[in-house]
Coordinates of C-alpha atoms in Angstrom, one line a residue:
Chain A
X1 CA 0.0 0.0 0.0
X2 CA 1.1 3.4 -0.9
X3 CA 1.6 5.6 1.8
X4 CA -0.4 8.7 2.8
X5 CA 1.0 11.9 1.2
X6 CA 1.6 14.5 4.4
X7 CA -0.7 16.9 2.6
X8 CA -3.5 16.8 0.1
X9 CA -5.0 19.6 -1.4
X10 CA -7.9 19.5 -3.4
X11 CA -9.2 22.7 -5.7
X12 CA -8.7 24.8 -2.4
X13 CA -10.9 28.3 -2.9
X14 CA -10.6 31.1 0.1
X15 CA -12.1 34.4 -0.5
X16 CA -11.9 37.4 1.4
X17 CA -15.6 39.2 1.0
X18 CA -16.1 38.0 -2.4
X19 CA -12.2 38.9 -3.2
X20 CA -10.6 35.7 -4.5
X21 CA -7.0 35.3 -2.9
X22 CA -6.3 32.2 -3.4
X23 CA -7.9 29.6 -6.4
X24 CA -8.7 26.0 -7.1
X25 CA -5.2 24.7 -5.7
X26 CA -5.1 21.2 -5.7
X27 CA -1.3 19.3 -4.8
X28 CA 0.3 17.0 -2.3
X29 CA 3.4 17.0 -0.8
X30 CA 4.9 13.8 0.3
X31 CA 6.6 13.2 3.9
X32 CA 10.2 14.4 4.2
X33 CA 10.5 17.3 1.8
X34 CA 11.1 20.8 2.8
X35 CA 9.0 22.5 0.4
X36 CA 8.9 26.9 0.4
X37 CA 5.9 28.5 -1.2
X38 CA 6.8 31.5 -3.0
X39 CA 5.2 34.0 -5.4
X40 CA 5.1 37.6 -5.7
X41 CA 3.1 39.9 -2.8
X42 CA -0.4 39.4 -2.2
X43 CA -0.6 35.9 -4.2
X44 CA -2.0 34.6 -1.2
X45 CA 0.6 32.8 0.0
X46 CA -0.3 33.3 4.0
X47 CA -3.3 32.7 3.2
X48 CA -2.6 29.3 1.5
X49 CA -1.1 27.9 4.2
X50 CA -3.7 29.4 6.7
X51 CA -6.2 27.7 4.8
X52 CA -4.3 24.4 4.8
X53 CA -4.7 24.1 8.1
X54 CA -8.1 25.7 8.6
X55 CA -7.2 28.7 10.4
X56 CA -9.2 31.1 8.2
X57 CA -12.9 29.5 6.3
X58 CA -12.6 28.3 3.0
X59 CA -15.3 28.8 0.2
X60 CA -14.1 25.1 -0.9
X61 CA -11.8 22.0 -1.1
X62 CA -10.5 19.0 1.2
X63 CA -7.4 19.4 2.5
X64 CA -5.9 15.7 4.3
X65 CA -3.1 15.5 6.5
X66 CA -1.1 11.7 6.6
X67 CA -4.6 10.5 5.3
X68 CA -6.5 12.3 7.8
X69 CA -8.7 15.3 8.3
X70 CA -6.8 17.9 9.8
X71 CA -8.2 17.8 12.9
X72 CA -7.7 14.7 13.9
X73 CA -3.9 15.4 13.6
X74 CA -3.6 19.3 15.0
X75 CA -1.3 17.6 18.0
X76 CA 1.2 16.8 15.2
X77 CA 1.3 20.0 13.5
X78 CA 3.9 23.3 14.6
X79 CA 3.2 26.6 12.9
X80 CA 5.5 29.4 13.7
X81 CA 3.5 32.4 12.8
X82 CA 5.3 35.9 11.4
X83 CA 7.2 37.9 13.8
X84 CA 5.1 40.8 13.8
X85 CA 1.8 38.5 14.4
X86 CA 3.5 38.5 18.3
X87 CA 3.2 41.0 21.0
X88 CA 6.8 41.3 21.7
X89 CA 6.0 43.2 24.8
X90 CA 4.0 40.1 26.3
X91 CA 5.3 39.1 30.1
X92 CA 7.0 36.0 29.1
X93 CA 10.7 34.3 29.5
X94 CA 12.3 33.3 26.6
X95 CA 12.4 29.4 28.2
X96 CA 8.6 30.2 28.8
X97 CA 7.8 30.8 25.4
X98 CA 9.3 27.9 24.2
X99 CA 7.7 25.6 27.1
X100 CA 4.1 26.5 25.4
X101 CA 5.8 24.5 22.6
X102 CA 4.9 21.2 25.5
X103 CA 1.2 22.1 25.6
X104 CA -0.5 20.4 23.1
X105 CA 0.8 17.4 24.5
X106 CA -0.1 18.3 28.1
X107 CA -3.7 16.8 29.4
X108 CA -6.2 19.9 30.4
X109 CA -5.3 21.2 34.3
X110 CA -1.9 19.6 34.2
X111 CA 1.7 21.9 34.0
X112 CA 4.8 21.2 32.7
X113 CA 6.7 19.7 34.8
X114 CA 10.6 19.2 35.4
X115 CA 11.3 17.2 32.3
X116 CA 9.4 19.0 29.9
X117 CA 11.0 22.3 31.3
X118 CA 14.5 20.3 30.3
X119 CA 13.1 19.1 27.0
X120 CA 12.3 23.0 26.3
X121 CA 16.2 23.8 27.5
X122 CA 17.1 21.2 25.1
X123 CA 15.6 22.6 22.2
X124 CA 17.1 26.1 23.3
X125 CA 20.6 24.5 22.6
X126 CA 19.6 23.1 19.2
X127 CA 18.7 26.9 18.3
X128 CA 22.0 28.2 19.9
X129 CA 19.7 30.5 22.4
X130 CA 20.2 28.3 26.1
X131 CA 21.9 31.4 27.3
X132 CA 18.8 33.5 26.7
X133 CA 16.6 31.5 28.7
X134 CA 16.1 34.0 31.3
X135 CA 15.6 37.2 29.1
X136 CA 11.7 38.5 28.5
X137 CA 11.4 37.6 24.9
X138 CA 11.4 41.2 23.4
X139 CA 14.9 41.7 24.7
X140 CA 15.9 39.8 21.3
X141 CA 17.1 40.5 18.3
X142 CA 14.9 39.6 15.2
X143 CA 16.8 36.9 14.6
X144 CA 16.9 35.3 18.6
X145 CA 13.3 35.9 18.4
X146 CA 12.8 33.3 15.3
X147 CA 14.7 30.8 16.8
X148 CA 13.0 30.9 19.9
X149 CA 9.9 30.0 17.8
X150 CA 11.8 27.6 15.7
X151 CA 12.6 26.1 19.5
X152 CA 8.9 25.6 20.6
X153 CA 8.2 24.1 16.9
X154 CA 11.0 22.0 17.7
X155 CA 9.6 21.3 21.6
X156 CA 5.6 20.2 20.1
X157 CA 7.6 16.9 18.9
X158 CA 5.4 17.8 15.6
X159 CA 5.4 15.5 11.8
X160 CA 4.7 19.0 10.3
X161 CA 6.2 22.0 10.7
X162 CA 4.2 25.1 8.9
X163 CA 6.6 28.5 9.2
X164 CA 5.3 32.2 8.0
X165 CA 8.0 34.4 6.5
X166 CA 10.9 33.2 8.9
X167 CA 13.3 34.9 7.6
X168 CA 11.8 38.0 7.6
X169 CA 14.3 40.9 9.6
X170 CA 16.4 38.3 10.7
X171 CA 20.5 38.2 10.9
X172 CA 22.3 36.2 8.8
X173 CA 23.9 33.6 11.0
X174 CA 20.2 33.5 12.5
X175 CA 19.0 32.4 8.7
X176 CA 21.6 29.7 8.5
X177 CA 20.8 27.7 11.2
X178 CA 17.2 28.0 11.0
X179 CA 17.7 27.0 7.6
X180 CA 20.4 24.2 8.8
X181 CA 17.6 23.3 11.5
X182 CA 15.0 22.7 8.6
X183 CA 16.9 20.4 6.4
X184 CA 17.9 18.2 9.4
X185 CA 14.3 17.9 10.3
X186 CA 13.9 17.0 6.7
X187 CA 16.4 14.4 6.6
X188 CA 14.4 12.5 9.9
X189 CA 11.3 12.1 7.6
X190 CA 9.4 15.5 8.9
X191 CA 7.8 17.6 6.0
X192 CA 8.6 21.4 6.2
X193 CA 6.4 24.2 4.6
X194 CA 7.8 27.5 4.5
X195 CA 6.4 30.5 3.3
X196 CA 9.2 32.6 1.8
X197 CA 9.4 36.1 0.6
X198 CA 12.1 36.6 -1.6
X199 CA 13.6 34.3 -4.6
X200 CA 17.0 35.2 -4.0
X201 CA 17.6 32.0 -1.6
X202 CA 15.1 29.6 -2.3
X203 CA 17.0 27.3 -4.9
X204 CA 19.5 26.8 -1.7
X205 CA 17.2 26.3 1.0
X206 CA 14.3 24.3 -0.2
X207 CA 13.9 21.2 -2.0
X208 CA 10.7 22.1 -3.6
X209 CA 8.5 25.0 -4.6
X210 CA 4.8 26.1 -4.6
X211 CA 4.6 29.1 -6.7
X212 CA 1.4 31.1 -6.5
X213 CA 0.2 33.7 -7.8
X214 CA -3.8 32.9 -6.5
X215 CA -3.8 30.1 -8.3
X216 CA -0.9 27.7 -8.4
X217 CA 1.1 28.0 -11.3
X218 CA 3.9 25.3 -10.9
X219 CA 4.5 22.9 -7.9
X220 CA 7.5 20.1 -8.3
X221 CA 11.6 20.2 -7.8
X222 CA 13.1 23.2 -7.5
X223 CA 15.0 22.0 -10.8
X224 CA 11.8 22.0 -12.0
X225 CA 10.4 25.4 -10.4
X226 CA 12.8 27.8 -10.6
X227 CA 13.3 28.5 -14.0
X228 CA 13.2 31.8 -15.6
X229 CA 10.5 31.0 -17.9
X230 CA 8.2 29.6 -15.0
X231 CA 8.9 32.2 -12.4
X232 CA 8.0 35.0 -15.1
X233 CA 4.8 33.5 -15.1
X234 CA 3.9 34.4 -11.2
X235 CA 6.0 37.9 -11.3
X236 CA 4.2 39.0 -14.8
X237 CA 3.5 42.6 -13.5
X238 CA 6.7 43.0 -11.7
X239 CA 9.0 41.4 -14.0
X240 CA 7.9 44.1 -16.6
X241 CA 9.2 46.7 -14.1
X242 CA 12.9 45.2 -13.6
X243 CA 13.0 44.6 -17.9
X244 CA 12.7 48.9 -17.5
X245 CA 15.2 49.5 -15.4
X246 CA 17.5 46.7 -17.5
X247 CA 17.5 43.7 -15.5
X248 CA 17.1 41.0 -17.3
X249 CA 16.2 37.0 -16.6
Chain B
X1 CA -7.0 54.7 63.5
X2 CA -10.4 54.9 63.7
X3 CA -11.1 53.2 60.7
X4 CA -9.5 49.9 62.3
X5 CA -11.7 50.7 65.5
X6 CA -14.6 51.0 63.3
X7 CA -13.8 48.2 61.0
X8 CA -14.0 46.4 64.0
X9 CA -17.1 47.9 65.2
X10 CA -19.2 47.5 62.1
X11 CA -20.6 45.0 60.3
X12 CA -21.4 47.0 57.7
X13 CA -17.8 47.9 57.2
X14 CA -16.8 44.5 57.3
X15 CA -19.1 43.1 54.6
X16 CA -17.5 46.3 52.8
X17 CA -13.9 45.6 53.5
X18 CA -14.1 42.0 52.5
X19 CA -16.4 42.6 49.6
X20 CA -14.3 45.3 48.1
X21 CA -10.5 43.5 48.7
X22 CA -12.3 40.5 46.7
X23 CA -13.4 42.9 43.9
X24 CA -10.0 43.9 44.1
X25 CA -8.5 40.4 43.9
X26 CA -10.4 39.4 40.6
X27 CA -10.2 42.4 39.0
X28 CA -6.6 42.3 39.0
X29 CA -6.3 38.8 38.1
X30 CA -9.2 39.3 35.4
X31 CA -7.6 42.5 34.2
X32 CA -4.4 41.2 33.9
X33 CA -5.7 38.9 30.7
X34 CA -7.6 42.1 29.2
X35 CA -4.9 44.3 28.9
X36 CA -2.3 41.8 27.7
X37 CA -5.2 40.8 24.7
X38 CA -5.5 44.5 23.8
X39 CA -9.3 44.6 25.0
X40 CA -9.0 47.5 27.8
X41 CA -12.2 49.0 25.7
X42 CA -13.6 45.7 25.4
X43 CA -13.5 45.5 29.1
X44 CA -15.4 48.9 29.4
X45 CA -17.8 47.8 27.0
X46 CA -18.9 44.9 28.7
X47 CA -19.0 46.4 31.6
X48 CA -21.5 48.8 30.6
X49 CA -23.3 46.8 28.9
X50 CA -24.1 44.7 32.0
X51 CA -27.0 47.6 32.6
X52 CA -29.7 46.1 30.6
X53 CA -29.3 43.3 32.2
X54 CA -29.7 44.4 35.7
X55 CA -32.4 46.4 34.8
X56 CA -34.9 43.6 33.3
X57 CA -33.2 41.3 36.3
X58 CA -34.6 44.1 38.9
X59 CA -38.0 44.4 37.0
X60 CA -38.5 40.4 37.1
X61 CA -37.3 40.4 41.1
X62 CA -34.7 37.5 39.7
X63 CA -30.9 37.8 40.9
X64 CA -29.4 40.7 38.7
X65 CA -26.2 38.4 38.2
X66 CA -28.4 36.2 35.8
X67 CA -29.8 39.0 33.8
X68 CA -25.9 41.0 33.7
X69 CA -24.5 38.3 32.6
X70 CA -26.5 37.4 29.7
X71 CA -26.8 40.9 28.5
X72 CA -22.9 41.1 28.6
X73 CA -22.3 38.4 26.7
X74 CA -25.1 39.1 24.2
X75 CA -23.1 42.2 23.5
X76 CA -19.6 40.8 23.1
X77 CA -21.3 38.6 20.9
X78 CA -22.9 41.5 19.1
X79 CA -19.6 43.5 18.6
X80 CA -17.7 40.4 17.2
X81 CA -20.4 40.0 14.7
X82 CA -20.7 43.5 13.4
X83 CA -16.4 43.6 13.0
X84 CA -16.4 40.3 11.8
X85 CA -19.0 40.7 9.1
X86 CA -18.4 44.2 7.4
X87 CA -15.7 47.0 7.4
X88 CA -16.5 47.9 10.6
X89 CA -13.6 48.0 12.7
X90 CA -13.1 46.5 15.9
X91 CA -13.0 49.3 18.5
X92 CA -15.7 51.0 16.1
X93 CA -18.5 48.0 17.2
X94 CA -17.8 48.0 20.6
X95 CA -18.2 51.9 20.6
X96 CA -21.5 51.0 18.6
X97 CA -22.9 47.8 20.5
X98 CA -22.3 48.9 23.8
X99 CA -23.5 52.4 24.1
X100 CA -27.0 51.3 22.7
X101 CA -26.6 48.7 25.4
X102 CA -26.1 51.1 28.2
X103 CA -28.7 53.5 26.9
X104 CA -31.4 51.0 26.7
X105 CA -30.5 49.5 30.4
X106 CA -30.8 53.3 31.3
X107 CA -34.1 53.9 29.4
X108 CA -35.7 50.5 31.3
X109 CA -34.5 51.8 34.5
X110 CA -35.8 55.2 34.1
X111 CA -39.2 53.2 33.1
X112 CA -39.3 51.5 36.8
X113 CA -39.1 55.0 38.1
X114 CA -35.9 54.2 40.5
X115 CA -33.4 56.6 39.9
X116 CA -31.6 55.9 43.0
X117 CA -30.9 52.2 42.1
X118 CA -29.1 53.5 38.6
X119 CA -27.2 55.6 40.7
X120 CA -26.0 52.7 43.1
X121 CA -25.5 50.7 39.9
X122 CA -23.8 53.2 37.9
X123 CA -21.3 54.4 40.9
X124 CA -21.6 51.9 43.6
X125 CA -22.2 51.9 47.4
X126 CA -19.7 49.8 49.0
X127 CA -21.1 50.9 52.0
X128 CA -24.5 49.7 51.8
X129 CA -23.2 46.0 50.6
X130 CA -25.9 43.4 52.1
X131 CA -24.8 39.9 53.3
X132 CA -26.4 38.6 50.1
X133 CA -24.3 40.6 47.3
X134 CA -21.0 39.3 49.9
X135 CA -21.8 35.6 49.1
X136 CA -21.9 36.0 45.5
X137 CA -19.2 38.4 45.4
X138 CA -17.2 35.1 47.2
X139 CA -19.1 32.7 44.9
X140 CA -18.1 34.5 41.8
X141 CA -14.4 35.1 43.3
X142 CA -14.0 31.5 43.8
X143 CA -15.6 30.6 40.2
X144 CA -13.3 32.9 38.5
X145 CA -10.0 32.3 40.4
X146 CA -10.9 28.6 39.6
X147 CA -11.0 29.3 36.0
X148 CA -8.0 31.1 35.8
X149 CA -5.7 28.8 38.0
X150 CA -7.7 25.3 35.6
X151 CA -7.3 26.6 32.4
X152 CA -3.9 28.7 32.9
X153 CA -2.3 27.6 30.2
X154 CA -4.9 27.5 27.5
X155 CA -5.9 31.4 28.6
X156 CA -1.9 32.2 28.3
X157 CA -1.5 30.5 24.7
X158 CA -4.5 32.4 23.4
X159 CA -3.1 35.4 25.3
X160 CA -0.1 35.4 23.7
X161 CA 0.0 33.6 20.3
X162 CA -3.8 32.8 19.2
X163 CA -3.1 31.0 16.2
X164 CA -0.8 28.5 17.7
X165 CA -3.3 27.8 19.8
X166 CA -6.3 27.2 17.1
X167 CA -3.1 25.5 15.1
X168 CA -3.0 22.7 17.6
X169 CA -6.5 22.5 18.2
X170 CA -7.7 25.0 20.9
X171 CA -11.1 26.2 20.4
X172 CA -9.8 29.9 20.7
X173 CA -13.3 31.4 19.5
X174 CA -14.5 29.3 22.8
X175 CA -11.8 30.6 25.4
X176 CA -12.0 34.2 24.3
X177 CA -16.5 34.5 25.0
X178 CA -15.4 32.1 28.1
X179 CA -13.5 35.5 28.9
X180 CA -16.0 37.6 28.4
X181 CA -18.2 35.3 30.6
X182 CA -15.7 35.8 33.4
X183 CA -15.1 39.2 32.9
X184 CA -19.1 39.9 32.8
X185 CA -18.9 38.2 36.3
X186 CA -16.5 40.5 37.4
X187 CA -18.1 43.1 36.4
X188 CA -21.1 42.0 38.4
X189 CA -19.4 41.7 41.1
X190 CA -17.7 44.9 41.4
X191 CA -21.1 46.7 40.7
X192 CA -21.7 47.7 44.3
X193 CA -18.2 48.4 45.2
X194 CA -17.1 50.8 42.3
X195 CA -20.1 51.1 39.9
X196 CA -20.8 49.9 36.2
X197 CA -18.9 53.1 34.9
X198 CA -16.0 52.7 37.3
X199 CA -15.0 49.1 36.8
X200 CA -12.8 49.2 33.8
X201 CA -10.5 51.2 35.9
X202 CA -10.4 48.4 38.6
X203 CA -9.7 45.9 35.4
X204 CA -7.2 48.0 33.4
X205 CA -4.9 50.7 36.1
X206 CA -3.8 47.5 38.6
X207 CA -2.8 45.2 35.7
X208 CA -1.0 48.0 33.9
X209 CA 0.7 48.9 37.3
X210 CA 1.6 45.3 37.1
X211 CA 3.1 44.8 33.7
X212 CA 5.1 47.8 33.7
X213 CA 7.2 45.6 37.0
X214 CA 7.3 42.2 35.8
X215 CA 8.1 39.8 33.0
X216 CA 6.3 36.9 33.8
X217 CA 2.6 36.5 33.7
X218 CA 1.6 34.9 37.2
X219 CA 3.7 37.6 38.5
X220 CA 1.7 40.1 36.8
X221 CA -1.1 38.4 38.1
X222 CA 0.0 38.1 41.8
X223 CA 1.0 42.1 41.5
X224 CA -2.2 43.1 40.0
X225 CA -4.5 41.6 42.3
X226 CA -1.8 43.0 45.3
X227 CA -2.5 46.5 44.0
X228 CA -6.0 46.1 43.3
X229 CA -6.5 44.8 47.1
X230 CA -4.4 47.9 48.6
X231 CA -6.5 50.2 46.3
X232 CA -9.8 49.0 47.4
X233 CA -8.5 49.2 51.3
X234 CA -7.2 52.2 50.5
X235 CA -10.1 53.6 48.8
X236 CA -12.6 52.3 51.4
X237 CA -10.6 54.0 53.9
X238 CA -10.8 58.1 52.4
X239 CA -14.8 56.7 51.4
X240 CA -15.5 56.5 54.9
X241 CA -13.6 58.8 56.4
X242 CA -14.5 61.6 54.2
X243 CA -17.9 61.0 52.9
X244 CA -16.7 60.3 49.4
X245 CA -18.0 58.0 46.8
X246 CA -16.4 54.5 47.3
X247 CA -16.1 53.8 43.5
X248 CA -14.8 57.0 43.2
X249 CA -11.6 56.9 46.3
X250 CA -11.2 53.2 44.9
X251 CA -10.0 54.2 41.4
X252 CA -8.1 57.5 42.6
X253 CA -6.3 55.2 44.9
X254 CA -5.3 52.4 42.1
X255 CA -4.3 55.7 39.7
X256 CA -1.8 57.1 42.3
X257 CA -0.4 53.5 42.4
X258 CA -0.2 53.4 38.8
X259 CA 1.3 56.9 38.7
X260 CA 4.4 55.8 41.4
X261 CA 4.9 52.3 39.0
X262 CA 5.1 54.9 36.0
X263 CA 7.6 57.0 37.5
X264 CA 9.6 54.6 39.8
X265 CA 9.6 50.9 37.9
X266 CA 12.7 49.2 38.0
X267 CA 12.7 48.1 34.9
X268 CA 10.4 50.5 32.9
X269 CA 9.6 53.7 34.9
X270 CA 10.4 57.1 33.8
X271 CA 12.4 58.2 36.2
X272 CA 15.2 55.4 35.7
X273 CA 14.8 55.1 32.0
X274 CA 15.7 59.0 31.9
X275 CA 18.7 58.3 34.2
X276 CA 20.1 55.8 32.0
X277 CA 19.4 57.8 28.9
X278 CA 21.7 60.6 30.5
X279 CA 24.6 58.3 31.5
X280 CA 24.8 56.9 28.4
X281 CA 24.9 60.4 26.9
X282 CA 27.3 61.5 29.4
X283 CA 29.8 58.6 28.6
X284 CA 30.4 60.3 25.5
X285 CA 30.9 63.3 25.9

């Protein structure tokens, strides 16, 4: 028997007031890949992967998770959401914020405990950030913020890991070892969506590519995806712009 | 100190005393989880919007808690519709929803010809605080305080990062009217000691004293409900003494809290922020 894709989309519609934003999608992504969905601003890409996993309505489509409805298998998802979707100013430890990370997995009334505070230290070292553990969280740089969230992904134990812009206002070194963090997950069989803003990196960092533009124009490899003559077809408008001021593909 | 001799000496002081420190208590804690969600109007909203409520409650001779309670729901249900179902911003609805709530709770009470009673209800009387309005002021207390210490950590992931929550299954649509419930209770209870148009400041100035000292929520929590207690004791104390309106002495005494954290915080008063700013700028020179 084959197995279950980690996602199935089918002919996903989501409409803000009548306003399409994203249309009839329909793809699966199989277990292990580390898959970025790009496309230029306002293609809906957000809200593609809000609708995934049925955080905003959708007008229609079935979207599976390993086989499953997704909400038989929320405990197995992480979704880091973008940065500026936090209060930065919120009364919370760095070691805190990453200890929510044990909840789902916590029965209702009961609190961490001892070794799920040291599981939540543990995935602190894998971002590099154990010596922040005592700071309140908006004492961070952009970067030290990310992988704090990348470390309570990491503490929900999760098959799926769903990440908003990550590398939005973040360092450098920060972007390398989130991005070094990803493909390890990768290579122990979890699936990784990312939503990415900018094409500049995502041949390096992903091994496939959703490119939307609403609808999906292209889904496969990145040997398959990122190709001038594909790309041109989500970046139309903008592409037109950068042949004027003489760039060319 | 008379007031502790008379404290002593009177019952109606007592029922007062304890009454207001628990109003202070749950206010604080309450508060604490209002301000942190950005819904310091929301929490005046609901609070007025309580009115109709007691009104009809008063006209049926049922338990005004019953009637407050599902007129303050009602109405956070009311403002989440209107923003969530046209262009209608947020803070907009509530200034919408609630003022028509308030006006047609004043409109039945004018009707029943009792103006005193809006009075009582719209700035409170601590000091007339009967034996019955103490036990559900403790019976709401203890519901609320069990709420927040039982579902801690679902009210702190919704605080803080709503869509996690709802990402690993939470109903977050659920906890947040479960807040309103709680904070509709509050606001019940707090009706005799600082009035319907008084209780947002018990809710908001405590918890704000609070965050700007601490960077951990239960400590906010512990803090706010500390200054919240001190203000009502406080308060009761110049009520009595001078003849003033309780509601009134309650929130002056939680403001010049709030005005001391502002200035003195350790971490994020005025006073020592300003001091760092000029050593910094003296070092180079």
């Amino acid at each position: 028997m084959m197995k279950d894709p980690a996602i199935s989309i089918e002919d996903l519609h989501v409409s803000y007031f009548g306003n399409e934003a994203v249309t009839g999608v329909s793809l699966s992504v199989n277990t292990g890949n580390l898959v970025g969905i790009i496309g230029p601003n306002g293609a809906g890409k957000s809200t593609f992967l809000k609708a995934m996993l049925n955080l905003i309505p959708k007008d229609k489509g079935a979207v599976r998770v390993m086989g499953k409805p997704i909400a038989e298998v929320r405990k197995s998802i992480a979704y880091v959401p973008q940065r500026n979707d936090i209060d930065w100013d919120f009364p919370i430890t760095v070691l805190d914020a990453v200890l929510i990370g044990t909840y789902p997995h916590l029965k209702l009334f009961r609190r961490p405990k001892k070794k799920d505070k040291e599981w939540a230290m543990e995935c602190l070292q894998r971002v590099g950030m154990q010596e922040f553990s005592k700071r309140q969280i908006g004492e961070l740089s952009g970067g030290q913020q990310q992988r704090v969230f990348l470390a309570r992904a990491l503490a929900q134990k999760a098959d799926l890991f769903f990440l908003d812009e990550p590398f939005v206002g973040v360092d450098v070194s920060s972007e390398e070892t989130i991005v070094q963090i990803l493909k390890e997950l990768c290579r122990q069989g979890k699936t990784v969506i990312v939503v990415h803003h900018d094409l500049s990196k995502a041949n390096d960092y992903f091994n496939q590519l959703i490119l939307l533009n609403k609808e999906l124009i292209s889904y496969g490899t990145v040997e398959e995806v990122f190709k001038p003559e594909v790309i041109a077809k989500a970046y139309k408008g903008q592409f037109a712009f950068m042949n004027e001021i003489g760039v060319s593909l | 100190m008379a007031f502790i001799e008379a404290v002593m000496q009177y019952g109606f002081l007592q029922k007062a005393l304890l009454t207001s420190v628990m109003v202070g208590i749950i206010c604080g804690v309450i508060g604490c989880f209002i301000i942190l969600r950005g819904m310091a109007l929301m929490g005046d909203a609901i609070s007025h919007a309580v009115l109709p409520g007691v009104a009809i409650s008063y006209m049926l001779g049922v338990n005004f808690f019953f009637g407050a309670v599902i007129s303050g729901v009602t109405t956070a249900i009311a403002i989440g519709f209107v923003s969530q179902n046209s262009r209608i911003k947020h803070d907009t609805s509530i200034g919408i929803m609630f003022t028509a709530a308030f006006a047609s709770g004043i409109i039945i009470i004018t009707m029943l010809k009792s103006s005193t009673d809006l009075y009582h209800i719209l700035f409170g009387n601590v000091l007339a605080v009967r034996l019955s309005d103490m036990w559900i002021t403790l019976g709401i207390s203890l519901i609320v305080l069990a709420a927040v210490y039982l579902f801690y950590k679902e009210l702190l992931v919704t605080s803080f990062d709503e869509t996690m929550g709802a990402a690993y299954g939470l109903p977050v649509r659920f906890i947040h009217y479960f807040l309103m419930t709680l904070l509709t209770m509050v606001t019940v209870a707090s009706l005799q000691t600082v009035g319907i148009v008084l209780v947002v400041a018990m809710l908001i100035t405590p918890a704000a004293a609070a965050y700007l000292l601490t960077e951990r929520l239960w400590m906010m929590i512990f803090l706010a409900s500390g200054i919240g207690v001190i203000s009502s004791i406080v308060g009761l104390y110049f009520s009595f003494t001078y003849n003033l309106a309780s509601g009134a002495t309650i929130v002056i005494s939680s403001t010049a809290i709030f005005i001391l954290v502002f200035l003195f915080s350790p971490k994020h008063g005025l006073i020592w922020k300003t001091l760092k700013v000029k050593k910094k700028r003296a070092s180079l020179v």
